Each structure stands twice: as structure tokens, then as C-alpha cells.
Amino acid sequence: MAYWLMKSEPDCFSIDDLAARPRRREGWDGVRNYQVRNMFRDQMKQGDLAFFYHSSCAVPAIVGIMKIASNAYPDPTQFDPKSDHYDPKSRPEEPRWLQVDVEFQRKLERPIPLSELREHEQALAGFKLLATGNRLSVIPVRPEHWDYILGIADA
DNA sequence: GCCAACGTTGGC
DNA sequence: GCCAACGTTGGC
């Protein structure tokens, strides 16, 4: 089983929004980045766990945990002309973009701000969230980093 | 295949 | 709102 971090702007979709969904599940749609698409397709599996990260907001932070509730499948918004994520170049018989379903697990005891994670640079060496210029909305998390971050949350 | 221009992300 | 970093596009 693998661990991940997935970003969302809370003004758009927050962890509370996920917790309020029927069955606490939602499709993680709208990803339009090939690297993330490939991670969905090749590496992410149902049953994996992911941190929910709030980005582009007053206090960017890891706020909770969700479970990957499906394997990758075509993102329906790419075929919807009314969607902000519509991609006219993608064809249903050859979908370009994938999504997974996610299911709320729990919030952390407290949000762990990015600024606080940076104080643990040494323990979290190699964690791509802390790399400058990182813009991927889905990031793999090494098991030891996952455990370490949970330790910060409990402290 | 190169690379300049442009658009987007996301922290601050 | 600014700007650095990065991805994508398109001309050649």
C-alpha cells in the first residue's frame, strides 16, 4: 500500500466538503497534468491512503486523511462542454484524463501548516511538497515521512 | 527537436 | 497582487 498527498483549494473543495458528501466519498476530478495522470494510472491503487492538503489559502496545511476508494478511471468532466475542465481534444474512446474516488477517513488532531513542515526539513528530506517550485497536485509520500508527519500531528 | 512565449500554480 | 517555477503550445 502506498501513501500520497493530494492538494485542493479549500475555497473550491475542502476536507469538510468531502466529509459532507454522501458516503463521505467523491471523485477527485479535474486533474489536467500528465505526471499526475500517470501516477493515477500506474501507481495509485484502491486502499492507498492520502493526506488532504489545503493549498492556495491563508494557511496552506495538511488537514486530514482520506482513503483511495477506487482505481483510476476516465474523468467524466473532460467530455462535458459545460465543465471548467472540459477538454475538446479528448475522445471518449481514448480518454486523456483519469480520476480516482476518495473517501474521508478523519481530520488530523490539528492542521499541520506547510511552514511547520519546513521546520522538519531534515526528517522530511526528499518530501517533494517542500521542494521549491513544486506544482504537482498529487505527491507520493514515503512511509517513513507519513509516520513522521502523523507524529507531528500527535505532538 | 529546439526554444520562446504564454498560461498556471501556489506561496508569500 | 507579486513573482518564481514549471508545464504546454506552436512556429520553425
Short mmCIF file of N, CA and C (backbone and C1' of nucleotides) in Angstrom, two decimals, chain A residues 34-35 89 132-133 135, chain C residues 5-10:
data_model
loop_
_atom_site.label_atom_id
_atom_site.label_comp_id
_atom_site.label_asym_id
_atom_site.label_seq_id
_atom_site.Cartn_x
_atom_site.Cartn_y
_atom_site.Cartn_z
N TYR A 34 -0.12 15.59 -16.88
CA TYR A 34 0.21 14.25 -17.33
C TYR A 34 0.95 13.44 -16.26
N GLN A 35 1.80 14.09 -15.50
CA GLN A 35 2.51 13.34 -14.46
C GLN A 35 1.54 12.76 -13.44
N LYS A 89 -10.12 18.09 -26.90
CA LYS A 89 -9.21 17.22 -27.64
C LYS A 89 -9.23 15.78 -27.13
N THR A 132 11.25 23.51 -3.78
CA THR A 132 10.83 24.77 -4.36
C THR A 132 10.27 24.55 -5.77
N GLY A 133 9.24 25.28 -6.07
CA GLY A 133 8.67 25.22 -7.40
C GLY A 133 7.84 23.99 -7.67
N ARG A 135 4.77 21.95 -8.17
CA ARG A 135 3.40 22.33 -8.50
C ARG A 135 2.51 21.14 -8.74
P DA C 5 12.96 30.32 -9.06
"O5'" DA C 5 11.96 29.18 -9.52
"C5'" DA C 5 11.21 28.49 -8.54
"C4'" DA C 5 10.22 27.60 -9.26
"C3'" DA C 5 10.85 26.75 -10.37
"O3'" DA C 5 10.51 25.41 -10.13
"C1'" DA C 5 8.91 27.87 -11.14
P DC C 6 11.29 24.23 -10.80
"O5'" DC C 6 10.23 23.72 -11.86
"C5'" DC C 6 8.94 23.36 -11.38
"C4'" DC C 6 7.93 23.53 -12.46
"C3'" DC C 6 8.26 22.77 -13.75
"O3'" DC C 6 7.43 21.61 -13.78
"C1'" DC C 6 7.21 24.89 -14.13
P DG C 7 7.52 20.57 -14.96
"O5'" DG C 7 6.24 20.98 -15.81
"C5'" DG C 7 4.96 20.99 -15.18
"C4'" DG C 7 3.89 21.30 -16.21
"C3'" DG C 7 3.99 20.48 -17.48
"O3'" DG C 7 2.68 20.13 -17.90
"C1'" DG C 7 4.20 22.80 -17.99
P DT C 8 2.45 19.32 -19.25
"O5'" DT C 8 2.08 20.48 -20.28
"C5'" DT C 8 1.00 21.34 -19.98
"C4'" DT C 8 0.77 22.28 -21.15
"C3'" DT C 8 0.73 21.59 -22.52
"O3'" DT C 8 -0.42 22.06 -23.19
"C1'" DT C 8 2.30 23.38 -22.53
P DT C 9 -0.83 21.49 -24.61
"O5'" DT C 9 -0.43 22.69 -25.58
"C5'" DT C 9 -0.82 24.01 -25.24
"C4'" DT C 9 -0.20 24.96 -26.22
"C3'" DT C 9 -0.24 24.50 -27.69
"O3'" DT C 9 -0.88 25.50 -28.44
"C1'" DT C 9 1.95 25.17 -27.08
P DG C 10 -1.39 25.24 -29.90
"O5'" DG C 10 -0.25 25.91 -30.76
"C5'" DG C 10 0.20 27.23 -30.46
"C4'" DG C 10 1.44 27.52 -31.26
"C3'" DG C 10 1.45 26.91 -32.67
"O3'" DG C 10 2.06 27.81 -33.56
"C1'" DG C 10 3.32 26.17 -31.52
#
